[in-house]
mmCIF file with all atom_site columns, C-alpha atoms and ligand atoms in Angstrom:
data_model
loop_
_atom_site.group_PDB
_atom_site.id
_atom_site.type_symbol
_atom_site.label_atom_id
_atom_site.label_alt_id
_atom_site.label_comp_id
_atom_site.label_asym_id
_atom_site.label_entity_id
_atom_site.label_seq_id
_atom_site.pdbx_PDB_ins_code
_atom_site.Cartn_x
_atom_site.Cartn_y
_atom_site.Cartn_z
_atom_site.occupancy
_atom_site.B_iso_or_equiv
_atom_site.pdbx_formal_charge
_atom_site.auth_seq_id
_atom_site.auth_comp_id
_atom_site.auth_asym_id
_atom_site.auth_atom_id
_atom_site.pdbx_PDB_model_num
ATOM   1   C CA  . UNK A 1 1   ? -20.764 14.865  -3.837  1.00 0.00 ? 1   UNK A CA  1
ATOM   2   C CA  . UNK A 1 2   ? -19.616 14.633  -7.530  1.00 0.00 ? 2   UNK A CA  1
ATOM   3   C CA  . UNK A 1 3   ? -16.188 14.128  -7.051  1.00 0.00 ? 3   UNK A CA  1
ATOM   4   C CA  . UNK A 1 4   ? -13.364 11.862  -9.145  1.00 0.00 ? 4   UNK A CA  1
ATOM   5   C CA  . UNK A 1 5   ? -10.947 10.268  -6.995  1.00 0.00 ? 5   UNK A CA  1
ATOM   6   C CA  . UNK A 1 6   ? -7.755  8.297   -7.178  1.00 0.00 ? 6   UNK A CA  1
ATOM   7   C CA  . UNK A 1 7   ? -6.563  6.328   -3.964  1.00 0.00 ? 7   UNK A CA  1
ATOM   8   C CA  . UNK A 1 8   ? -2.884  5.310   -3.735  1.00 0.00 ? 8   UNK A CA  1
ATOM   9   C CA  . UNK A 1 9   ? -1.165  3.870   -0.892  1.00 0.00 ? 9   UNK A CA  1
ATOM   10  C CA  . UNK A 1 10  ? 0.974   0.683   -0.699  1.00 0.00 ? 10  UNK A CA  1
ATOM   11  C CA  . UNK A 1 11  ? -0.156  -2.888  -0.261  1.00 0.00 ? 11  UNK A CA  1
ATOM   12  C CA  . UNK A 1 12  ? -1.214  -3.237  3.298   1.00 0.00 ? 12  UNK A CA  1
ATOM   13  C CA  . UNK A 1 13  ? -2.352  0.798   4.059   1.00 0.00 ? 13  UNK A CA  1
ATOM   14  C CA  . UNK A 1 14  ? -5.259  -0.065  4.393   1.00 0.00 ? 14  UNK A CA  1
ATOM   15  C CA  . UNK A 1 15  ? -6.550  1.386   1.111   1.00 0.00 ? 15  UNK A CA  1
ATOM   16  C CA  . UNK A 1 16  ? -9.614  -1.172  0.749   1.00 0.00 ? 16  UNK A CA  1
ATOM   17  C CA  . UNK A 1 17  ? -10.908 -0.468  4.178   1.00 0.00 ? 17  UNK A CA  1
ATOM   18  C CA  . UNK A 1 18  ? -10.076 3.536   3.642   1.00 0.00 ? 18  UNK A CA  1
ATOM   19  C CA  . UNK A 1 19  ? -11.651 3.251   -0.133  1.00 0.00 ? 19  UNK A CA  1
ATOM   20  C CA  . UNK A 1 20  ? -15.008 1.853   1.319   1.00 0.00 ? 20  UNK A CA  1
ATOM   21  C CA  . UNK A 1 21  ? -15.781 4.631   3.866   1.00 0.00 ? 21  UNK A CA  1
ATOM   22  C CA  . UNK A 1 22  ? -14.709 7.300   1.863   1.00 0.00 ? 22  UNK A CA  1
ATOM   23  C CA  . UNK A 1 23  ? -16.678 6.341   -0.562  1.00 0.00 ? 23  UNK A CA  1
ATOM   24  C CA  . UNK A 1 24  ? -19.282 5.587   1.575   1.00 0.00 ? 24  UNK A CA  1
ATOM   25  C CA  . UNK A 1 25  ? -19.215 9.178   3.674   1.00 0.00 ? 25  UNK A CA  1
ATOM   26  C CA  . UNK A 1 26  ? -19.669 10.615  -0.349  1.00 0.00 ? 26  UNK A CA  1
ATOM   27  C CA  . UNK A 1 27  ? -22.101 8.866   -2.038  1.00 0.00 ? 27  UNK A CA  1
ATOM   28  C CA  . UNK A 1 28  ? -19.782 7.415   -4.417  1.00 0.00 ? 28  UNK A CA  1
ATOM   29  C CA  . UNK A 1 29  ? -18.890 4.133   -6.250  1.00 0.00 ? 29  UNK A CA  1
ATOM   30  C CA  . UNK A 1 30  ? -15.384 2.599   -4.969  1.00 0.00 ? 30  UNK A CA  1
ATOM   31  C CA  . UNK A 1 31  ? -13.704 0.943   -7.873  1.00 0.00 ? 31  UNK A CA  1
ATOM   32  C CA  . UNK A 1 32  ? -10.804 -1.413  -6.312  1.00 0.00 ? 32  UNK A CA  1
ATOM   33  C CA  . UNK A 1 33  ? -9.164  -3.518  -9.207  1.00 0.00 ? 33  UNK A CA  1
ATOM   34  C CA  . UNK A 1 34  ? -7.638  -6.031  -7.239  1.00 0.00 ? 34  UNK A CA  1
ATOM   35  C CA  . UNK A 1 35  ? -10.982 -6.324  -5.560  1.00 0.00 ? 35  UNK A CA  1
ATOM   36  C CA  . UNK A 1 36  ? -12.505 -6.924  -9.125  1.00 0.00 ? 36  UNK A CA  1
ATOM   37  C CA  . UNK A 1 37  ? -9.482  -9.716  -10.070 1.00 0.00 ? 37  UNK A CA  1
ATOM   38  C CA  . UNK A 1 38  ? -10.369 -12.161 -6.825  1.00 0.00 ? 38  UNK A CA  1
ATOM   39  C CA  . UNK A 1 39  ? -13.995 -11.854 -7.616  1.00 0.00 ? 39  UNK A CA  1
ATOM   40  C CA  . UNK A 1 40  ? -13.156 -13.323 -11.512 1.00 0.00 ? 40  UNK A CA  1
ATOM   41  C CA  . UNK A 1 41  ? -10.797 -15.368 -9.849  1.00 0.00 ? 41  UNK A CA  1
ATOM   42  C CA  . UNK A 1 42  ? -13.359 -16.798 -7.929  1.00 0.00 ? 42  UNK A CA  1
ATOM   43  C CA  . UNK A 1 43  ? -15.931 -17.262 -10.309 1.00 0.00 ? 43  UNK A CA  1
ATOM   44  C CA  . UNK A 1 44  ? -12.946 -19.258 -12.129 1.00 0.00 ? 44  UNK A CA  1
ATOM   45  C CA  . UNK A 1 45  ? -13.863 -17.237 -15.563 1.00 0.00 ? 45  UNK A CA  1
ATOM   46  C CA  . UNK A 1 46  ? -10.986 -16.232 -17.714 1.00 0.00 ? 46  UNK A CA  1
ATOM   47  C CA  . UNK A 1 47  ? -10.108 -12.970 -16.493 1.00 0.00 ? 47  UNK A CA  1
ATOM   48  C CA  . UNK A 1 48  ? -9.860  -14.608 -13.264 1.00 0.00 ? 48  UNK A CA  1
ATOM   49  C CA  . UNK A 1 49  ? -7.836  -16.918 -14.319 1.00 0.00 ? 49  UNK A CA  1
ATOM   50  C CA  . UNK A 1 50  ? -5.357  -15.140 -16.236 1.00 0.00 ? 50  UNK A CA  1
ATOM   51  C CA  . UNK A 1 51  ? -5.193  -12.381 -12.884 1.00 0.00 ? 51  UNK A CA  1
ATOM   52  C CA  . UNK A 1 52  ? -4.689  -14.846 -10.251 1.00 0.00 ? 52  UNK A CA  1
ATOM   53  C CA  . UNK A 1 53  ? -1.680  -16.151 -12.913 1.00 0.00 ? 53  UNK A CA  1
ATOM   54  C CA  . UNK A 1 54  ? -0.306  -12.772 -11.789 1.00 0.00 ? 54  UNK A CA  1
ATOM   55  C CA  . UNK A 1 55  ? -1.666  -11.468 -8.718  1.00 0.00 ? 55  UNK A CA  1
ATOM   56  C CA  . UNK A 1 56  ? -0.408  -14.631 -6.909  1.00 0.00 ? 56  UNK A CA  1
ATOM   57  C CA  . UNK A 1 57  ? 2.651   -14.029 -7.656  1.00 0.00 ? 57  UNK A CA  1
ATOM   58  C CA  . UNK A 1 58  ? 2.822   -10.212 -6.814  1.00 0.00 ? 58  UNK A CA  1
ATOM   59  C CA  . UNK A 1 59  ? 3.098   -9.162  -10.591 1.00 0.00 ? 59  UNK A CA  1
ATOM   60  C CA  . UNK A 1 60  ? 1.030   -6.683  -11.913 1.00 0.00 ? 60  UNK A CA  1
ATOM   61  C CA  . UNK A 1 61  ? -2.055  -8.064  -14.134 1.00 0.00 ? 61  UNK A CA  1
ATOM   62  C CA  . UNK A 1 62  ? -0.689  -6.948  -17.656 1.00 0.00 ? 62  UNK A CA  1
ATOM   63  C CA  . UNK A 1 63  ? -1.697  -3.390  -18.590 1.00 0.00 ? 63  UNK A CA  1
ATOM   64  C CA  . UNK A 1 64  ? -3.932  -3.992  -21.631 1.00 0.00 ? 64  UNK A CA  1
ATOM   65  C CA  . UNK A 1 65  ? -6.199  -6.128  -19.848 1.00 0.00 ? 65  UNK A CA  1
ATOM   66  C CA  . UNK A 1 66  ? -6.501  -4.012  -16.463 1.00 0.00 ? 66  UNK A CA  1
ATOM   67  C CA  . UNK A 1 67  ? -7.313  -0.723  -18.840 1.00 0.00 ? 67  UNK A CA  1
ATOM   68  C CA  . UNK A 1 68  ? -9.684  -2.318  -20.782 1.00 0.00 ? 68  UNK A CA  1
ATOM   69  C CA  . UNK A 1 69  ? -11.523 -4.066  -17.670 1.00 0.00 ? 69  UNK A CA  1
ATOM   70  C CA  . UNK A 1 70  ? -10.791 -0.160  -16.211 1.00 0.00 ? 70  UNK A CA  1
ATOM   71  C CA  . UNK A 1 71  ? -12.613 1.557   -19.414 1.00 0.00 ? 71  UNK A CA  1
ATOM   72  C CA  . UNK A 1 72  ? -15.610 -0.700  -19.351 1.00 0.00 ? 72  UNK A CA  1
ATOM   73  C CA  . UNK A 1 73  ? -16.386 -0.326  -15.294 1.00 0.00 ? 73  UNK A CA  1
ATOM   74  C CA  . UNK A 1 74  ? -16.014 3.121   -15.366 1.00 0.00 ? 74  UNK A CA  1
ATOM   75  C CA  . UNK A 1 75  ? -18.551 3.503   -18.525 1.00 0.00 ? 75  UNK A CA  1
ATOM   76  C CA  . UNK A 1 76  ? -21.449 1.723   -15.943 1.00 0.00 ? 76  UNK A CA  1
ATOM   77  C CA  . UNK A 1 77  ? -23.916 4.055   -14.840 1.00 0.00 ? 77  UNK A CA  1
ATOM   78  C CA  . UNK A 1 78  ? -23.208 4.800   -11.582 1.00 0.00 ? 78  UNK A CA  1
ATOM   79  C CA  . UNK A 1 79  ? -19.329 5.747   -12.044 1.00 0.00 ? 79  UNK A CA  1
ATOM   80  C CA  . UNK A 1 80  ? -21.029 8.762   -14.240 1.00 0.00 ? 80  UNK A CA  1
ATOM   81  C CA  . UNK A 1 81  ? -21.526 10.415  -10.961 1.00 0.00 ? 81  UNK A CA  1
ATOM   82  C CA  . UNK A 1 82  ? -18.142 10.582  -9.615  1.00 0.00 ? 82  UNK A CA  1
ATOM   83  C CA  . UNK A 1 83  ? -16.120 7.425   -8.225  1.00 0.00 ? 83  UNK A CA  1
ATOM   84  C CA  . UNK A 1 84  ? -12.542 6.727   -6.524  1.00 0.00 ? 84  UNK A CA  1
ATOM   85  C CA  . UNK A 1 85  ? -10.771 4.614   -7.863  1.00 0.00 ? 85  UNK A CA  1
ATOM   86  C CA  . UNK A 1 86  ? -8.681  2.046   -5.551  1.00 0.00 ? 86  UNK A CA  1
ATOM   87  C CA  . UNK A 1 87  ? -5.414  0.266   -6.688  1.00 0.00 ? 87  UNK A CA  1
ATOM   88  C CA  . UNK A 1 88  ? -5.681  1.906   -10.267 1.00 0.00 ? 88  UNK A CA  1
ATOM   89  C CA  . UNK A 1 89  ? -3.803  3.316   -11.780 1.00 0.00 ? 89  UNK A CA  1
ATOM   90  C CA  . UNK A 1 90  ? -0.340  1.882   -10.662 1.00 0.00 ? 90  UNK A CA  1
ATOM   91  C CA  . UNK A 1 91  ? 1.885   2.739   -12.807 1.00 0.00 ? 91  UNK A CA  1
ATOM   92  C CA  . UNK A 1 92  ? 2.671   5.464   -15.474 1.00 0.00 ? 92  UNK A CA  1
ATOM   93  C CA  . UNK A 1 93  ? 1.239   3.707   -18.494 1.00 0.00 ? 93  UNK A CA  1
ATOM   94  C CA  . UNK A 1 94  ? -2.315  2.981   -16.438 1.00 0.00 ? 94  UNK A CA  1
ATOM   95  C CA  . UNK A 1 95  ? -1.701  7.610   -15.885 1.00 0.00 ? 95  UNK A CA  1
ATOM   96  C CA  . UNK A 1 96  ? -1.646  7.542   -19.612 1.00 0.00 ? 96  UNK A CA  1
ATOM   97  C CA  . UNK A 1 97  ? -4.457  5.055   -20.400 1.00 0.00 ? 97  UNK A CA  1
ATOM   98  C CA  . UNK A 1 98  ? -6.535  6.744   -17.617 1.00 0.00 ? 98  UNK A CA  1
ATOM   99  C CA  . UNK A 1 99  ? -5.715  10.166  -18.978 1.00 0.00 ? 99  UNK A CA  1
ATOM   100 C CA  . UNK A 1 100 ? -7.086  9.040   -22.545 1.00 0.00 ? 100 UNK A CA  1
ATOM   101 C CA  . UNK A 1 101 ? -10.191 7.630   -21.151 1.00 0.00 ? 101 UNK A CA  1
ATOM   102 C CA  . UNK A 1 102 ? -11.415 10.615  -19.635 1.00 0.00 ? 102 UNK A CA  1
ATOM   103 C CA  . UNK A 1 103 ? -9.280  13.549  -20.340 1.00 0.00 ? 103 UNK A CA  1
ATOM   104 C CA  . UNK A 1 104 ? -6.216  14.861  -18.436 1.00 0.00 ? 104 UNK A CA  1
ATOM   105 C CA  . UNK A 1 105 ? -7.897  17.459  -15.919 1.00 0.00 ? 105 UNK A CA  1
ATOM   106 C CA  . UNK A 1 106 ? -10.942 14.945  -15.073 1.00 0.00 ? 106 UNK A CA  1
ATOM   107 C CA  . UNK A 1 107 ? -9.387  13.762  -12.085 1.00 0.00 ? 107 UNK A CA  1
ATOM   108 C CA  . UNK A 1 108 ? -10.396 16.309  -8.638  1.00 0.00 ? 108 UNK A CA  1
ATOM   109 C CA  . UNK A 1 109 ? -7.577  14.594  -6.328  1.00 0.00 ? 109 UNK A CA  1
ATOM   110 C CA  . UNK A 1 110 ? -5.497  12.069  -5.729  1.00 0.00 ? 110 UNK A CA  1
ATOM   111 C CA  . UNK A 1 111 ? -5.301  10.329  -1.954  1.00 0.00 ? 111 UNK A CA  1
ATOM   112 C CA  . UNK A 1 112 ? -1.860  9.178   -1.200  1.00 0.00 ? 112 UNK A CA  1
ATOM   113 C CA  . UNK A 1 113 ? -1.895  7.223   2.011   1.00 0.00 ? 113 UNK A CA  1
ATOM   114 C CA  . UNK A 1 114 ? 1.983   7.122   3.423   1.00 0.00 ? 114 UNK A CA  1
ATOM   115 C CA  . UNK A 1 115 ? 2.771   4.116   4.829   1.00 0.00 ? 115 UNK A CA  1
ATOM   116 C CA  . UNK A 1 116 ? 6.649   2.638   6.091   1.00 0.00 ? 116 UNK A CA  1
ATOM   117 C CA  . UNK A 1 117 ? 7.208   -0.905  4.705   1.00 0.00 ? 117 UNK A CA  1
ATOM   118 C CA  . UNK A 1 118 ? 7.935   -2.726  7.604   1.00 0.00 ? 118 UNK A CA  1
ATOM   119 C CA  . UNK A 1 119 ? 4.761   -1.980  9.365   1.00 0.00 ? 119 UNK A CA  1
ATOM   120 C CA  . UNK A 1 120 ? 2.677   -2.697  5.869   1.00 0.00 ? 120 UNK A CA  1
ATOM   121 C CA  . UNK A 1 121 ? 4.644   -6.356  6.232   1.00 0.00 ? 121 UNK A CA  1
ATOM   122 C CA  . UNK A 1 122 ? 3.634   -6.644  9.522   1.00 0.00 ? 122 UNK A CA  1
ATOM   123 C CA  . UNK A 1 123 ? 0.118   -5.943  8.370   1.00 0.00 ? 123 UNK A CA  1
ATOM   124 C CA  . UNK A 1 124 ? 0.033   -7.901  5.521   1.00 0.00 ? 124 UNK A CA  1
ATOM   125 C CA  . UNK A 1 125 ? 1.374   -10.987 7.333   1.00 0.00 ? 125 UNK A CA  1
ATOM   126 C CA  . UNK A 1 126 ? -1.580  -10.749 9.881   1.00 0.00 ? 126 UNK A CA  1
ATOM   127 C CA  . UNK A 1 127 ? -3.419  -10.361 7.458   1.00 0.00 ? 127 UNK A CA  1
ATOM   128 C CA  . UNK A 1 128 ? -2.203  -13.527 5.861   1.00 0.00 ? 128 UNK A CA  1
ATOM   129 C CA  . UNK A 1 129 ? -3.060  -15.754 8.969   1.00 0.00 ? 129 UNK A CA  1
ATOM   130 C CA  . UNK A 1 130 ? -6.731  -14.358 9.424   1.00 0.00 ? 130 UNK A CA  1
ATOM   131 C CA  . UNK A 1 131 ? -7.722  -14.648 5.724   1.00 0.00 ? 131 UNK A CA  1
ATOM   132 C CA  . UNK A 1 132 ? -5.350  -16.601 4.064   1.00 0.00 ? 132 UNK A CA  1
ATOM   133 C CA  . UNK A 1 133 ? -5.089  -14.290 0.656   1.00 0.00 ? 133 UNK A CA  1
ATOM   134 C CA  . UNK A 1 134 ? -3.012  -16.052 -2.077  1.00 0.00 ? 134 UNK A CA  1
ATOM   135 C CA  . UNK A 1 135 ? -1.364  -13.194 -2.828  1.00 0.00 ? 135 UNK A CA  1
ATOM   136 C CA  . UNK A 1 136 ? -0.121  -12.920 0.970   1.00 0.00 ? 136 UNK A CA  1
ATOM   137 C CA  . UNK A 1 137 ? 3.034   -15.337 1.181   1.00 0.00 ? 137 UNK A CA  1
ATOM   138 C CA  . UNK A 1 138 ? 6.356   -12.762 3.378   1.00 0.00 ? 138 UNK A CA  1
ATOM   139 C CA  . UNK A 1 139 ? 8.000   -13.491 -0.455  1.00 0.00 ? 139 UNK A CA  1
ATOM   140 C CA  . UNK A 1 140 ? 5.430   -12.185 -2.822  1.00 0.00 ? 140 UNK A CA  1
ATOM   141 C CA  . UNK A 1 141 ? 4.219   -9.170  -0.412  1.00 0.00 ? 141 UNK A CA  1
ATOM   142 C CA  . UNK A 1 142 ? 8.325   -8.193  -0.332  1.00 0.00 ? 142 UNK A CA  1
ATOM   143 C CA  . UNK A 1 143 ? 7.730   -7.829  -4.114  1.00 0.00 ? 143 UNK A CA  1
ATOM   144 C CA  . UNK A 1 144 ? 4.661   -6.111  -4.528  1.00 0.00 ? 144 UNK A CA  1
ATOM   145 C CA  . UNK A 1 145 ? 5.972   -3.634  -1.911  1.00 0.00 ? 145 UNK A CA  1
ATOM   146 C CA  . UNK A 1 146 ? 9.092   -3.215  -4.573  1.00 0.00 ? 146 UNK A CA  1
ATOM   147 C CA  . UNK A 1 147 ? 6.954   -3.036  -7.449  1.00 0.00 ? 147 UNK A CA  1
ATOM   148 C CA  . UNK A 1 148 ? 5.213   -0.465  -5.652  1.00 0.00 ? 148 UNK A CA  1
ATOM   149 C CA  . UNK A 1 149 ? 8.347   1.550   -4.971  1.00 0.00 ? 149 UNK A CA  1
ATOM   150 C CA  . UNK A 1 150 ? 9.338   1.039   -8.664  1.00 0.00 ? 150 UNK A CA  1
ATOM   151 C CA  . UNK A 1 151 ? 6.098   0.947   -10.919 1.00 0.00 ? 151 UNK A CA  1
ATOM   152 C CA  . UNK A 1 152 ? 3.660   3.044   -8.522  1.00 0.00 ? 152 UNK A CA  1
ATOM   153 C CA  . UNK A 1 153 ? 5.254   5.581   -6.496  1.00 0.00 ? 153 UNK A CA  1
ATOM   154 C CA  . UNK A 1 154 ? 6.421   7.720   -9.796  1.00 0.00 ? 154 UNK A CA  1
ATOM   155 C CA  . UNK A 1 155 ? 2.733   8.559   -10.173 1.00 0.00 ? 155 UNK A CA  1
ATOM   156 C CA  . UNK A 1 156 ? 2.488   10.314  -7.453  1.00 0.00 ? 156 UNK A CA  1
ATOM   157 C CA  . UNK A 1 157 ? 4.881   12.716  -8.780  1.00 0.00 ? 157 UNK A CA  1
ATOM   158 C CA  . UNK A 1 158 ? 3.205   13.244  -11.867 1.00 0.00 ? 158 UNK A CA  1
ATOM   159 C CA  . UNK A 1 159 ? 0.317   13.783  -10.039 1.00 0.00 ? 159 UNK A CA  1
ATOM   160 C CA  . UNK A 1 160 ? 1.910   16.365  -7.524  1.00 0.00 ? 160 UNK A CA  1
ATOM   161 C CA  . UNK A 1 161 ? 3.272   18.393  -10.477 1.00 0.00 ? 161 UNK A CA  1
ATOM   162 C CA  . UNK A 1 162 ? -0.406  18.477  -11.921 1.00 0.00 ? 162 UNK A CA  1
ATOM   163 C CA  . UNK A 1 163 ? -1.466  19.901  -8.577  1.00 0.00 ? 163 UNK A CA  1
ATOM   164 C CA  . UNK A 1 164 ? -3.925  17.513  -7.321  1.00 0.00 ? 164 UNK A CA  1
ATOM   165 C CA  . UNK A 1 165 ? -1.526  15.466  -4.668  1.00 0.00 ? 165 UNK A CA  1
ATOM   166 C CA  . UNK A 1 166 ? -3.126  14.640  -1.358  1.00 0.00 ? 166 UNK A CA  1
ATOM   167 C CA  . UNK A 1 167 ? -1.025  13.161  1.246   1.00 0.00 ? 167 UNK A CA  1
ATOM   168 C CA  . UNK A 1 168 ? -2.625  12.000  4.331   1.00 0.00 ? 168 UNK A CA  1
ATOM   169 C CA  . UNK A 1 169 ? -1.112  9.941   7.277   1.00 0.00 ? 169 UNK A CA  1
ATOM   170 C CA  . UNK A 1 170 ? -1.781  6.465   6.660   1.00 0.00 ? 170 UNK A CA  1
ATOM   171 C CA  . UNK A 1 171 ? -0.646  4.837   10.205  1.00 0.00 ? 171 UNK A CA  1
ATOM   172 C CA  . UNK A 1 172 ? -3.274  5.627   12.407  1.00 0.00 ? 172 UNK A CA  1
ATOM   173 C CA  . UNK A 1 173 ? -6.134  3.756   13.602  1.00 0.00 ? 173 UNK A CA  1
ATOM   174 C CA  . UNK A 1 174 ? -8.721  2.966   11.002  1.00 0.00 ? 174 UNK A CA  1
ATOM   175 C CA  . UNK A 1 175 ? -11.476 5.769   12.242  1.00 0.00 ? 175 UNK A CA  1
ATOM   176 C CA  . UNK A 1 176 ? -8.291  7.979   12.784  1.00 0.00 ? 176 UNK A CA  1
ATOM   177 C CA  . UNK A 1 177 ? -7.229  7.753   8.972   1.00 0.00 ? 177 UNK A CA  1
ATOM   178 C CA  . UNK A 1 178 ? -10.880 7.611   7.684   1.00 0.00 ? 178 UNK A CA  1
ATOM   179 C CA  . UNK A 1 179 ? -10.755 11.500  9.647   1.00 0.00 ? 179 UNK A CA  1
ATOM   180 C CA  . UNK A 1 180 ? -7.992  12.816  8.035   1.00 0.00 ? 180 UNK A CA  1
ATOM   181 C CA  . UNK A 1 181 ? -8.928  11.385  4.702   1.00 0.00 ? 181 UNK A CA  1
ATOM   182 C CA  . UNK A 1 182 ? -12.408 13.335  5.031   1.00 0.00 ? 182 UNK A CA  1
ATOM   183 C CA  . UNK A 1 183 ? -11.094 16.321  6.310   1.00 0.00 ? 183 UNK A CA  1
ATOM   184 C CA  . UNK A 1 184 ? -8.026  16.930  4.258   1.00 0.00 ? 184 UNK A CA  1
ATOM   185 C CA  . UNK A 1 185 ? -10.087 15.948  1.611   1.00 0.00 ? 185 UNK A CA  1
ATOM   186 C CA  . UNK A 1 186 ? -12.477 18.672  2.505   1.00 0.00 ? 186 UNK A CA  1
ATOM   187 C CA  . UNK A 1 187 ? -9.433  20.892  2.506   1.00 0.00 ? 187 UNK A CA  1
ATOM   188 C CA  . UNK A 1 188 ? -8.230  20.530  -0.433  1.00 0.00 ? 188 UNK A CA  1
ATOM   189 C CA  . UNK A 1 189 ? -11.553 20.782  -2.407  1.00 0.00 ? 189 UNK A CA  1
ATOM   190 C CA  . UNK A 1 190 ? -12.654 23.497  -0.748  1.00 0.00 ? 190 UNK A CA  1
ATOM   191 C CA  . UNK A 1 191 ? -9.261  25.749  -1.360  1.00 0.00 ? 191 UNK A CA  1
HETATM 192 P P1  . ADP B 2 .   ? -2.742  -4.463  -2.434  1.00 0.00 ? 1   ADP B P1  1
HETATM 193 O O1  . ADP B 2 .   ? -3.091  -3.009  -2.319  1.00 0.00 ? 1   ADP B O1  1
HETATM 194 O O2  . ADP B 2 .   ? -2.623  -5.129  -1.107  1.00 0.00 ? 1   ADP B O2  1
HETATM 195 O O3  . ADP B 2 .   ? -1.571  -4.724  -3.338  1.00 0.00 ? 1   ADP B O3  1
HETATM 196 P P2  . ADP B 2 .   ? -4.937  -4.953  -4.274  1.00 0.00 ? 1   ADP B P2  1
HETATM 197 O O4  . ADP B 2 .   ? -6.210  -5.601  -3.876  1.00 0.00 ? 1   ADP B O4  1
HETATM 198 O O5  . ADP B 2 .   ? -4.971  -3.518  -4.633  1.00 0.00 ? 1   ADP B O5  1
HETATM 199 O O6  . ADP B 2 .   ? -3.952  -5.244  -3.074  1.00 0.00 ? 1   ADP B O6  1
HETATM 200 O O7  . ADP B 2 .   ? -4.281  -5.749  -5.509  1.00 0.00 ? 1   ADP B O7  1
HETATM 201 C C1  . ADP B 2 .   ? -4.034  -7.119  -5.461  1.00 0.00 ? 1   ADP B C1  1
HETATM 202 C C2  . ADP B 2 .   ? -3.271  -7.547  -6.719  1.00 0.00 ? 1   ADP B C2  1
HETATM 203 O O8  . ADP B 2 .   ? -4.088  -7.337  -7.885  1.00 0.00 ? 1   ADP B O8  1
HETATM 204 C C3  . ADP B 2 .   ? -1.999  -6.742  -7.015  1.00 0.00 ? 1   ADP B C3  1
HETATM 205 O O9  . ADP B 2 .   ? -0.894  -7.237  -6.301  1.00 0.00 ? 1   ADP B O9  1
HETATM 206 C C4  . ADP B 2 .   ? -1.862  -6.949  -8.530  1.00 0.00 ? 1   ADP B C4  1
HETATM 207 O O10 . ADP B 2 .   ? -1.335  -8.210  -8.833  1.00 0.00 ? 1   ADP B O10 1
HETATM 208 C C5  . ADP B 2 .   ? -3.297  -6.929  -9.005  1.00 0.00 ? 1   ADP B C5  1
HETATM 209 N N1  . ADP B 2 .   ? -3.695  -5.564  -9.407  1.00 0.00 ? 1   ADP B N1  1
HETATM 210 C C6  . ADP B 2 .   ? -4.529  -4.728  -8.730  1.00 0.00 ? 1   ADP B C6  1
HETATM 211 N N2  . ADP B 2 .   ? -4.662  -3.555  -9.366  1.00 0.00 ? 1   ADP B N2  1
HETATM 212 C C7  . ADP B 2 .   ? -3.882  -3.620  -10.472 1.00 0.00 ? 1   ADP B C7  1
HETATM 213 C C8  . ADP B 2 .   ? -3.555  -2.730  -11.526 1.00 0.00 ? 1   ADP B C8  1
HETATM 214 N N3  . ADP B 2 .   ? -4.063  -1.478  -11.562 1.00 0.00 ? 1   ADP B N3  1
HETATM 215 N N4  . ADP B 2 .   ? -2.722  -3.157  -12.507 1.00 0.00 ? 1   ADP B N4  1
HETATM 216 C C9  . ADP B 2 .   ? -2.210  -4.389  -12.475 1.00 0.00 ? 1   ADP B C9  1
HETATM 217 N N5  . ADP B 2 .   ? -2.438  -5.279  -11.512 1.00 0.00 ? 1   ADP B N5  1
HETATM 218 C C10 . ADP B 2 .   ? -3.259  -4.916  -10.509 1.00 0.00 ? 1   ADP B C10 1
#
């Protein structure tokens, strides 16, 4: 299916697991931002450097340099296709650098997976134990979840007044969300 997506959630929905079967069930690239900062950051280039500066610190990677990174992945070949795009944008100047890129109407929906902080914490903090992130310290995840209620969640107005809002149950189990994302998905598209 030839469809543009946008997946927002907060950290610890479960938007990486939730991006990858999507995209998976659609034939389409997923294009996760913070998944594309730890791989820099473990090749130790540049970009990787300067993002982990950030990321483990639960700041946002500065705009310029997540839009450009943004531009150029979404210019591959396969992204011509259709794509969802995971953990971008995140705030309202990535909506404005987005919209330039491809036009205001190009996106077909945006996900929002609703989450309640304390069970994202809880998450995260397992999460923490089993993989040992460097972005998962109880400190830094309380502020990313603020910077998520400050710098993200306005987006999801903006989209909702442009019609294209998509809110689907995030606190299920993982097939049970991956269901509801599909089918209200389905829904939506289809109306
Ligand atoms: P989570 O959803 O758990 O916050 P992500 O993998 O989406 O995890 O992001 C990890 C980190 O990468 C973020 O906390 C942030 O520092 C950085 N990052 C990811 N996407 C963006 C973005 N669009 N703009 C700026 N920084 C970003």
């Amino acid at each position: 299916m030839s469809v543009r997506l946008i997946l927002v959630g907060p950290p610890g929905a479960g938007k990486g697991t939730q991006a990858e079967l999507l995209c998976e069930a659609l034939g389409i690239p997923a294009i996760s931002t913070g998944e594309i900062f730890r791989r820099h950051a473990k090749a130790h280039d540049e970009l990787g450097q300067l993002a982990e500066s950030y990321t483990s610190r639960g700041e946002l990677v500065p705009d310029e340099v997540t839009n450009k990174m943004v531009a150029a992945r979404l210019a591959e070949q396969d992204a011509a296709d259709g794509f969802l795009l995971d953990g971008y944008p995140r705030n309202l100047s990535q909506v404005a650098a987005l919209d330039s890129m491809l036009g205001e109407s190009s996106i077909d929906a945006v996900l929002s997976l609703v989450a309640d902080d304390d069970e994202v914490v809880q998450r995260l903090l397992g999460r923490a134990a089993e993989q040992g992130r460097v972005d998962d310290t109880e400190d830094v995840i309380r502020h990313r979840i603020e910077l998520y209620h400050a710098q993200t969640e306005p987006l999801i107005s903006v989209y909702r007044e442009r019609g294209i809002l998509v809110e689907v149950d995030g606190m299920g189990g993982i097939e049970e969300v991956a269901q509801n994302l599909v089918s209200e998905l389905k829904a939506f598209l289809t109306k």
